[in-house]
CSV table of C-alpha atoms in Angstrom, one decimal:
chain,number,residue,atom,x,y,z
A,23,MET,CA,5.9,-15.9,35.0
A,24,ASP,CA,5.7,-13.0,37.5
A,25,ALA,CA,6.2,-9.3,36.5
A,26,ALA,CA,9.7,-9.2,37.6
A,27,SER,CA,10.6,-12.3,35.6
A,28,VAL,CA,8.9,-10.8,32.6
A,29,ASN,CA,10.9,-7.7,32.8
A,30,THR,CA,14.1,-9.6,33.3
A,31,HIS,CA,13.3,-11.7,30.3
A,32,LYS,CA,12.5,-8.6,28.2
A,33,GLN,CA,15.8,-7.0,29.1
A,34,GLU,CA,17.7,-10.0,28.1
A,35,CYS,CA,15.9,-10.2,24.8
A,36,ASP,CA,16.6,-6.5,24.2
A,37,TYR,CA,20.4,-6.8,25.0
A,38,PRO,CA,22.9,-8.0,22.4
A,39,SER,CA,23.5,-11.7,22.4
A,40,ALA,CA,26.9,-13.3,23.0
A,41,LYS,CA,27.3,-13.7,19.2
A,42,VAL,CA,26.6,-10.1,18.6
A,43,LEU,CA,29.0,-9.1,21.3
A,44,THR,CA,31.7,-11.3,19.9
A,45,ALA,CA,31.2,-9.7,16.5
A,46,LEU,CA,31.5,-6.3,18.1
A,47,GLN,CA,34.7,-7.3,19.9
A,48,GLN,CA,36.2,-8.6,16.7
A,49,LEU,CA,35.3,-5.4,14.8
A,50,LEU,CA,37.0,-3.3,17.5
A,51,GLU,CA,40.1,-5.4,17.5
A,52,ARG,CA,40.4,-4.9,13.7
A,53,GLN,CA,39.7,-1.2,14.0
A,54,TYR,CA,42.1,-0.6,16.9
A,55,SER,CA,44.6,-3.4,16.5
A,56,SER,CA,47.5,-1.6,18.1
A,57,ASP,CA,45.6,0.0,21.0
A,58,SER,CA,43.9,-1.4,24.1
A,59,PHE,CA,40.4,-0.5,24.6
A,60,THR,CA,37.3,-1.0,26.7
A,61,TYR,CA,33.7,-0.2,25.8
A,62,GLN,CA,30.3,0.3,27.3
A,63,LEU,CA,26.8,0.1,25.8
A,64,PHE,CA,24.1,2.8,26.3
A,65,PRO,CA,20.6,3.1,24.8
A,66,ALA,CA,20.9,5.4,21.8
A,67,THR,CA,17.2,6.2,21.2
A,68,LYS,CA,14.3,7.3,23.4
A,69,LYS,CA,11.1,5.4,23.6
A,70,GLY,CA,9.1,5.8,20.4
A,71,GLU,CA,12.1,6.8,18.2
A,72,ASN,CA,12.6,3.4,16.8
A,73,TYR,CA,10.1,0.6,16.2
A,74,ILE,CA,12.0,-1.9,14.2
A,75,GLY,CA,15.4,-2.2,15.8
A,76,ILE,CA,17.0,-1.8,19.2
A,77,VAL,CA,19.8,0.7,19.0
A,78,TYR,CA,22.8,1.1,21.4
A,79,ARG,CA,25.7,3.6,21.4
A,80,VAL,CA,29.0,1.8,21.9
A,81,SER,CA,31.2,4.2,23.9
A,82,ILE,CA,34.8,3.1,23.3
A,83,ASN,CA,37.7,4.1,25.6
A,84,LEU,CA,41.0,3.9,23.7
A,85,ASN,CA,44.3,3.7,25.5
A,86,THR,CA,46.8,4.9,22.8
A,87,SER,CA,50.4,5.9,22.8
A,88,PHE,CA,49.2,9.5,22.7
A,89,GLY,CA,47.0,9.0,25.8
A,90,ILE,CA,43.3,8.2,26.3
A,91,ARG,CA,40.8,9.1,23.6
A,92,PHE,CA,37.2,8.2,23.1
A,93,SER,CA,35.2,7.1,20.1
A,94,ASN,CA,31.6,5.9,19.5
A,95,LEU,CA,29.8,3.6,17.1
A,96,ILE,CA,26.1,2.5,16.7
A,97,LEU,CA,24.9,-1.0,17.3
A,98,LYS,CA,21.6,-1.6,15.7
A,99,MET,CA,20.1,-5.1,16.5
A,100,ALA,CA,16.9,-7.0,15.9
A,101,PRO,CA,14.6,-7.7,18.8
A,102,ARG,CA,14.4,-11.5,19.6
A,103,ASN,CA,10.9,-11.5,20.8
A,104,SER,CA,9.2,-13.9,18.3
A,105,THR,CA,5.8,-12.2,18.1
A,106,ARG,CA,7.3,-8.7,17.7
A,107,ARG,CA,9.6,-10.1,15.0
A,108,LYS,CA,6.6,-11.4,13.1
A,109,GLN,CA,4.3,-8.4,13.6
A,110,PHE,CA,6.9,-5.7,12.8
A,111,PHE,CA,8.5,-7.6,9.9
A,112,ILE,CA,11.9,-7.5,11.8
A,113,ARG,CA,13.8,-10.1,9.8
A,114,PRO,CA,12.9,-8.9,6.3
A,115,CYS,CA,13.6,-5.4,7.3
A,116,PHE,CA,17.1,-6.2,8.6
A,117,GLN,CA,17.7,-8.3,5.5
A,118,ARG,CA,16.7,-5.3,3.3
A,119,GLU,CA,18.9,-2.9,5.2
A,120,ALA,CA,21.9,-5.3,5.0
A,121,LEU,CA,21.2,-5.4,1.3
A,122,ALA,CA,21.4,-1.6,1.1
A,123,TYR,CA,24.6,-1.3,3.1
A,124,GLU,CA,26.4,-4.3,1.6
A,125,GLU,CA,25.4,-4.0,-2.1
A,126,PHE,CA,23.2,-1.0,-3.1
A,127,LEU,CA,25.0,1.9,-1.5
A,128,PRO,CA,28.5,0.6,-2.5
A,129,MET,CA,27.2,0.1,-6.0
A,130,ILE,CA,26.0,3.6,-6.4
A,131,ASP,CA,29.1,5.0,-4.8
A,132,ARG,CA,31.3,3.1,-7.3
A,133,PHE,CA,29.2,4.3,-10.2
A,134,GLN,CA,29.5,7.9,-9.1
A,135,CYS,CA,33.3,7.6,-8.5
A,136,SER,CA,33.7,6.1,-12.0
A,137,LYS,CA,32.4,9.5,-13.3
A,138,GLY,CA,35.1,11.3,-11.6
A,139,LEU,CA,32.7,13.2,-9.3
A,140,PRO,CA,34.2,14.8,-6.1
A,141,GLU,CA,32.4,13.7,-2.9
A,142,GLU,CA,30.5,17.0,-2.6
A,143,TYR,CA,28.6,16.3,-5.9
A,144,ARG,CA,27.9,12.7,-5.2
A,145,PHE,CA,25.0,11.1,-3.3
A,146,HIS,CA,26.9,10.4,-0.1
A,147,GLU,CA,24.3,11.2,2.6
A,148,TYR,CA,24.3,8.0,4.6
A,149,ALA,CA,26.1,6.6,7.6
A,150,LYS,CA,29.2,4.5,7.1
A,151,CYS,CA,28.6,0.8,7.7
A,152,PHE,CA,31.2,-1.3,9.4
A,153,TYR,CA,29.5,-4.7,9.6
A,154,THR,CA,26.2,-6.5,9.0
A,155,SER,CA,24.9,-9.9,9.9
A,156,THR,CA,21.6,-11.4,8.9
A,157,ASN,CA,21.9,-14.6,10.8
A,158,ALA,CA,18.4,-15.5,12.3
A,159,LEU,CA,17.9,-13.9,15.8
A,160,GLU,CA,21.4,-12.4,15.5
A,161,GLU,CA,20.6,-9.7,12.9
A,162,VAL,CA,22.9,-6.7,13.6
A,163,ILE,CA,24.3,-3.6,11.9
A,164,PHE,CA,27.3,-1.6,13.1
A,165,LEU,CA,27.4,2.0,11.9
A,166,GLU,CA,29.3,5.2,12.5
A,167,ASP,CA,27.9,7.4,15.2
A,168,LEU,CA,26.8,10.5,13.4
A,169,SER,CA,26.0,12.3,16.6
A,170,ALA,CA,29.7,12.4,17.3
A,171,GLN,CA,30.0,14.5,14.2
A,172,GLN,CA,27.3,16.9,15.6
A,173,PHE,CA,24.5,15.6,13.4
A,174,VAL,CA,21.2,15.7,15.2
A,175,VAL,CA,17.6,14.5,14.5
A,176,PHE,CA,15.2,17.4,14.0
A,177,ASP,CA,12.6,17.5,16.7
A,178,ARG,CA,9.5,16.0,15.1
A,179,PHE,CA,7.3,18.3,17.1
A,180,ASP,CA,8.8,21.5,15.6
A,181,ASP,CA,8.2,22.8,12.1
A,182,PHE,CA,10.8,22.3,9.4
A,183,GLN,CA,12.1,25.4,7.8
A,184,PHE,CA,12.2,25.6,4.0
A,185,GLU,CA,16.0,25.3,4.1
A,186,HIS,CA,15.8,21.8,5.6
A,187,ILE,CA,13.0,20.7,3.3
A,188,ALA,CA,15.0,21.9,0.2
A,189,LEU,CA,18.1,20.0,1.4
A,190,VAL,CA,16.2,16.8,1.8
A,191,MET,CA,14.6,17.2,-1.6
A,192,ARG,CA,18.0,17.7,-3.2
A,193,THR,CA,19.3,14.7,-1.4
A,194,TYR,CA,16.5,12.4,-2.6
A,195,ALA,CA,17.0,13.9,-6.1
A,196,LYS,CA,20.6,12.8,-6.2
A,197,LEU,CA,19.8,9.3,-4.9
A,198,HIS,CA,17.1,8.8,-7.6
A,199,ALA,CA,19.3,10.3,-10.3
A,200,VAL,CA,21.9,7.6,-9.7
A,201,SER,CA,19.3,5.0,-10.3
A,202,PHE,CA,18.2,6.7,-13.5
A,203,ALA,CA,21.7,6.9,-14.8
A,204,ILE,CA,22.6,3.3,-13.9
A,205,LYS,CA,19.4,2.0,-15.6
A,206,ASP,CA,20.4,4.0,-18.7
A,207,GLN,CA,24.1,3.0,-18.8
A,208,GLN,CA,24.3,-0.3,-16.9
A,209,PRO,CA,20.7,-1.8,-16.8
A,210,GLU,CA,21.9,-5.2,-15.7
A,211,ALA,CA,23.3,-3.8,-12.5
A,212,LEU,CA,19.8,-3.0,-11.2
A,213,HIS,CA,18.3,-6.3,-12.2
A,214,LYS,CA,18.5,-7.8,-8.7
A,215,PHE,CA,17.1,-4.7,-7.0
A,216,ARG,CA,14.2,-4.4,-9.5
A,217,ASN,CA,13.0,-7.8,-8.3
A,218,ILE,CA,12.8,-7.0,-4.6
A,219,GLN,CA,9.2,-7.0,-3.3
A,220,ASP,CA,8.0,-4.2,-1.1
A,221,ILE,CA,8.1,-5.1,2.6
A,222,PHE,CA,4.5,-4.3,3.1
A,223,LEU,CA,3.4,-6.2,0.0
A,224,GLN,CA,5.2,-9.3,1.3
A,225,HIS,CA,2.5,-9.4,4.0
A,226,LYS,CA,-0.5,-8.5,1.9
A,227,ASN,CA,-2.2,-11.9,2.7
A,228,ASP,CA,-1.9,-11.3,6.5
A,229,SER,CA,-5.6,-11.3,7.6
A,230,ASN,CA,-4.9,-9.4,10.8
A,231,LEU,CA,-2.9,-6.8,9.0
A,232,ASN,CA,-5.6,-6.4,6.4
A,233,ILE,CA,-8.1,-5.8,9.2
A,234,TYR,CA,-5.8,-3.2,10.8
A,235,PHE,CA,-5.3,-1.3,7.6
A,236,GLU,CA,-9.0,-1.3,6.9
A,237,GLY,CA,-9.4,0.3,10.3
A,238,LEU,CA,-6.9,3.0,9.2
A,239,LYS,CA,-9.4,3.9,6.5
A,240,ARG,CA,-12.2,4.4,9.0
A,241,SER,CA,-9.8,6.5,11.2
A,242,ALA,CA,-9.0,8.8,8.2
A,243,LEU,CA,-12.7,9.2,7.2
A,244,ALA,CA,-13.5,10.1,10.8
A,245,CYS,CA,-11.2,13.1,10.5
A,246,LEU,CA,-13.5,14.8,7.9
A,247,GLU,CA,-16.3,16.8,9.5
A,248,LEU,CA,-19.8,15.8,8.5
A,249,LYS,CA,-20.2,19.2,6.8
A,250,ASN,CA,-17.4,18.1,4.3
A,251,ASP,CA,-19.9,15.8,2.5
A,252,GLU,CA,-18.2,16.2,-0.9
A,253,TYR,CA,-14.8,15.3,0.4
A,254,ARG,CA,-16.2,12.3,2.3
A,255,LYS,CA,-17.7,11.0,-0.9
A,256,ILE,CA,-14.5,11.4,-2.8
A,257,LEU,CA,-12.5,9.7,0.0
A,258,SER,CA,-15.1,6.9,0.4
A,259,THR,CA,-14.9,6.2,-3.4
A,260,PHE,CA,-11.1,6.1,-3.2
A,261,PHE,CA,-11.3,3.6,-0.3
A,262,GLU,CA,-13.8,1.2,-2.0
A,263,ARG,CA,-11.0,-1.2,-2.9
A,264,PRO,CA,-9.0,-3.1,-0.3
A,265,PHE,CA,-6.1,-1.2,1.2
A,266,PHE,CA,-3.4,-3.5,-0.2
A,267,GLU,CA,-4.9,-3.4,-3.7
A,268,ILE,CA,-4.7,0.4,-3.7
A,269,PHE,CA,-1.2,0.4,-2.3
A,270,SER,CA,0.1,-2.3,-4.8
A,271,ASP,CA,-1.1,-0.3,-7.8
A,272,LEU,CA,0.7,2.8,-6.6
A,273,ILE,CA,3.9,1.4,-5.1
A,274,ASP,CA,4.9,-1.4,-7.4
A,275,GLY,CA,7.9,-0.3,-9.4
A,276,ASN,CA,7.3,-2.7,-12.2
A,277,LYS,CA,4.0,-1.0,-12.8
A,278,GLY,CA,5.7,2.3,-12.9
A,279,GLU,CA,8.4,1.7,-15.5
A,280,PRO,CA,10.3,3.2,-17.1
A,281,TYR,CA,10.3,5.8,-14.2
A,282,ALA,CA,11.0,3.4,-11.2
A,283,VAL,CA,14.1,3.9,-9.1
A,284,LEU,CA,15.7,2.5,-5.9
A,285,CYS,CA,14.0,4.6,-3.1
A,286,HIS,CA,15.0,5.1,0.5
A,287,GLY,CA,11.5,4.1,1.5
A,288,ASP,CA,11.2,5.5,5.1
A,289,CYS,CA,11.3,9.2,4.8
A,290,TRP,CA,10.1,10.5,8.1
A,291,ASN,CA,11.6,12.9,10.5
A,292,ASN,CA,13.5,10.4,12.8
A,293,ASN,CA,15.4,9.0,9.8
A,294,LEU,CA,16.9,12.4,8.9
A,295,MET,CA,19.9,13.9,10.7
A,296,PHE,CA,21.1,17.5,10.1
A,297,LYS,CA,24.3,19.3,10.8
A,298,LEU,CA,25.1,23.0,10.7
A,299,LYS,CA,28.5,23.5,9.0
A,300,ASP,CA,31.1,26.2,9.8
A,301,THR,CA,29.8,28.1,6.7
A,302,ASN,CA,26.3,28.2,8.2
A,303,ALA,CA,25.2,25.8,5.5
A,304,VAL,CA,23.3,22.7,6.5
A,305,THR,CA,24.2,19.1,5.6
A,306,MET,CA,22.3,15.9,6.3
A,307,ARG,CA,22.3,12.2,6.4
A,308,LEU,CA,19.6,9.5,5.7
A,309,LEU,CA,19.1,6.8,8.3
A,310,ASP,CA,17.3,3.5,8.1
A,311,TRP,CA,17.2,1.7,4.8
A,312,GLN,CA,15.0,-1.1,6.0
A,313,LEU,CA,12.2,-0.2,3.6
A,314,LEU,CA,14.5,0.2,0.6
A,315,ARG,CA,12.1,-0.3,-2.4
A,316,TYR,CA,12.0,-0.3,-6.2
A,317,SER,CA,9.3,2.2,-6.9
A,318,SER,CA,8.4,5.5,-8.4
A,319,PRO,CA,10.5,8.4,-7.0
A,320,ILE,CA,7.3,10.0,-6.2
A,321,SER,CA,6.9,7.5,-3.3
A,322,ASP,CA,9.8,9.0,-1.4
A,323,LEU,CA,8.6,12.5,-2.1
A,324,MET,CA,5.1,12.0,-1.0
A,325,TYR,CA,6.1,10.1,2.1
A,326,PHE,CA,8.5,12.9,3.2
A,327,ILE,CA,6.5,16.0,2.3
A,328,PHE,CA,3.2,14.9,3.7
A,329,THR,CA,4.4,13.3,6.9
A,330,CYS,CA,7.0,16.0,7.7
A,331,THR,CA,5.2,19.3,6.8
A,332,THR,CA,2.0,21.1,7.7
A,333,ARG,CA,-0.7,22.2,5.4
A,334,LYS,CA,0.4,25.8,6.0
A,335,PHE,CA,3.9,24.9,4.7
A,336,ARG,CA,2.5,23.1,1.7
A,337,LYS,CA,0.3,26.0,0.8
A,338,ALA,CA,3.3,28.3,0.8
A,339,HIS,CA,6.1,26.0,-0.5
A,340,TYR,CA,4.8,22.8,-2.1
A,341,GLU,CA,5.6,23.7,-5.7
A,342,ASP,CA,8.9,25.3,-4.7
A,343,ALA,CA,9.9,22.0,-2.9
A,344,LEU,CA,9.0,20.0,-6.0
A,345,ASN,CA,11.0,22.4,-8.3
A,346,VAL,CA,14.0,22.1,-6.0
A,347,TYR,CA,13.8,18.3,-6.4
A,348,TYR,CA,13.4,18.3,-10.1
A,349,GLU,CA,16.1,20.8,-10.8
A,350,GLU,CA,18.7,18.8,-8.8
A,351,LEU,CA,17.5,15.6,-10.4
A,352,ILE,CA,18.3,17.1,-13.8
A,353,ARG,CA,21.7,18.4,-12.7
A,354,HIS,CA,22.8,15.1,-11.2
A,355,ILE,CA,21.6,12.9,-14.1
A,356,ASN,CA,23.6,15.3,-16.3
A,357,ARG,CA,26.7,15.0,-14.1
A,358,LEU,CA,26.5,11.2,-14.4
A,359,GLY,CA,26.5,11.4,-18.2
A,360,SER,CA,22.9,10.7,-19.2
A,361,ASN,CA,20.1,12.8,-20.7
A,362,PRO,CA,17.6,13.7,-18.1
A,363,LEU,CA,15.1,15.1,-20.6
A,364,LYS,CA,15.0,11.6,-22.1
A,365,LEU,CA,15.0,9.7,-18.9
A,366,PHE,CA,12.4,11.7,-17.0
A,367,PRO,CA,11.1,14.8,-18.7
A,368,ARG,CA,9.2,17.3,-16.6
A,369,GLU,CA,5.9,16.4,-18.1
A,370,LYS,CA,6.4,12.8,-17.1
A,371,PHE,CA,7.3,13.9,-13.6
A,372,ASP,CA,4.1,15.9,-13.3
A,373,LYS,CA,2.1,12.9,-14.6
A,374,GLU,CA,3.7,10.6,-12.1
A,375,LEU,CA,2.7,13.0,-9.3
A,376,LYS,CA,-0.9,12.9,-10.6
A,377,ASN,CA,-0.9,9.1,-10.9
A,378,ARG,CA,0.9,8.3,-7.6
A,379,GLY,CA,0.4,11.2,-5.4
A,380,ALA,CA,-2.3,9.4,-3.5
A,381,LEU,CA,0.7,7.5,-1.8
A,382,ALA,CA,0.9,10.6,0.3
A,383,LEU,CA,-2.4,9.7,2.1
A,384,LEU,CA,-1.5,6.0,2.4
A,385,PHE,CA,1.8,6.6,4.0
A,386,VAL,CA,0.3,9.3,6.3
A,387,MET,CA,-2.3,6.8,7.4
A,388,ILE,CA,0.3,4.3,8.5
A,389,VAL,CA,2.9,6.6,10.1
A,390,LEU,CA,1.1,9.7,11.4
A,391,PRO,CA,0.0,8.1,14.6
A,392,ILE,CA,3.6,7.2,15.3
A,393,ILE,CA,4.9,10.7,14.4
A,394,THR,CA,2.4,12.5,16.6
A,395,LEU,CA,2.7,10.1,19.6
A,396,LYS,CA,4.7,11.5,22.6
A,397,SER,CA,7.3,9.3,24.1
A,398,GLU,CA,5.4,8.8,27.3
A,399,ASP,CA,2.4,7.5,25.4
A,400,VAL,CA,4.2,4.9,23.3
A,401,PRO,CA,2.7,1.5,24.0
A,402,ASP,CA,4.8,-1.5,24.9
A,403,LEU,CA,5.8,-3.0,21.6
A,404,ASP,CA,5.9,-6.6,22.7
A,405,LYS,CA,2.4,-6.3,24.1
A,406,LEU,CA,1.3,-4.5,21.0
A,407,SER,CA,2.7,-7.3,18.9
A,408,GLU,CA,0.8,-9.9,21.0
A,409,GLN,CA,-2.5,-8.0,20.5
A,410,ALA,CA,-1.9,-7.8,16.8
A,411,ASP,CA,-1.0,-11.5,16.6
A,412,ALA,CA,-4.3,-12.3,18.4
A,413,GLY,CA,-6.3,-10.2,15.9
A,414,LYS,CA,-7.3,-7.7,18.6
A,415,LEU,CA,-6.1,-4.6,16.7
A,416,LYS,CA,-9.1,-3.4,14.7
A,417,ASN,CA,-8.3,0.2,14.8
A,418,LEU,CA,-5.8,2.9,16.0
A,419,MET,CA,-7.4,3.2,19.5
A,420,ASP,CA,-7.0,-0.6,20.0
A,421,SER,CA,-3.3,-0.3,19.2
A,422,GLY,CA,-2.6,2.5,21.6
A,423,LEU,CA,-1.0,4.5,18.8
A,424,LEU,CA,-3.9,6.9,18.9
A,425,CYS,CA,-4.8,8.2,22.4
A,426,GLU,CA,-5.8,11.3,24.2
A,427,GLY,CA,-2.3,12.7,23.9
A,428,ASN,CA,-2.2,12.8,20.1
A,429,LEU,CA,-5.8,12.5,19.0
A,430,HIS,CA,-6.2,16.2,18.2
A,431,GLU,CA,-2.9,16.6,16.3
A,432,TYR,CA,-3.5,13.4,14.4
A,433,SER,CA,-7.1,14.4,13.4
A,434,GLN,CA,-6.1,17.9,12.3
A,435,ARG,CA,-3.1,16.7,10.3
A,436,MET,CA,-4.9,13.9,8.7
A,437,HIS,CA,-7.8,16.2,7.8
A,438,ASP,CA,-5.3,18.5,6.1
A,439,VAL,CA,-3.5,15.8,4.1
A,440,ILE,CA,-6.9,14.5,2.8
A,441,ILE,CA,-7.9,18.0,1.8
A,442,ASP,CA,-4.6,18.7,0.1
A,443,CYS,CA,-4.6,15.3,-1.7
A,444,ILE,CA,-8.0,16.1,-3.1
A,445,HIS,CA,-7.1,19.7,-4.1
A,446,PHE,CA,-3.9,18.5,-5.8
A,447,GLY,CA,-5.9,16.0,-7.9
A,448,TYR,CA,-4.3,12.9,-6.3
A,449,ILE,CA,-7.6,11.6,-5.0
A,450,TYR,CA,-10.8,12.0,-7.0
């Protein structure tokens, strides 16, 4: 197949199939039954902003009795390239996100409504979902277009302000509080979700993935200068066990009872959207529920804080951010009619931080190369998948996720995370 044919095939694989377009047409007919409409599809993300799904913005032109008006929605579909689907866990990720939108988020909304809470006090910070399908090779999710409401993704190359960090911490606190309250009052409602296996752990026996993750250890160690011999010894000791063995002990919710909850799971910059309200206050939404997991709430906090802040920020505000989270957690559990001091007392929260704080390093090892990579340096994901499938990805340089363009920032930020994790007593 020549280069032109390959590009044409790739474009076809990355465009919605006939079945997906039929589902879109039917959704729009239901939404706008009395109006005529036309629509166009436009790419909704830039290169490097989404690794699991292919995202289109559906621009809808409505011809109503009041004249022409416009509307948008988001079409998020699974790639059909078989190797990419395998290497990026595409199908299980879309199944997990469909579970979130079809069952988990409606369940927690019903529970909060049953308590008579007005919307501003509920956990409601997610996009409205109109349709999901998990049919093989046709996986798709239709969502409201938050950008039409002036929500924007914070530039991942800018530093967050404390106001944004505090808002995210309060949002995660409300999300986790609902799980605590449901476990307390309706434990059978969470039974199904408590048994879902972490996406990464589903692939712990993949030999190529194990090789790649062992390479992540070497990349992390390389970020410590030789003069930091004491830190190198501590990190080397921490890394003595296989990556997945360490990760499993820290992430498995059943090992973290009674303090495990349903977690968002993918808490990095591109999955957070912010909007400045008329009152000059900021509101936000969480995107991408493809890594929804049953785990310690610490997993969401460590993922977010350590991938999205600098050491300078953590030095100034780390304890403040944790306090914001815990205070909102207490308030929301109280609003929902349970006793927070019984369900998750502060001393247990602090102990969970010590026991599971090392997740910060593991998450950063996985996602920091992606976060620091500029759009123009992002490798072709289909080719990357083929390399991974052939066992050619032994380290970050092999993958193309670490290159001249992000090596310095990656090395500095990884160094800082390691030092902080040791200073906080998470790695010893």
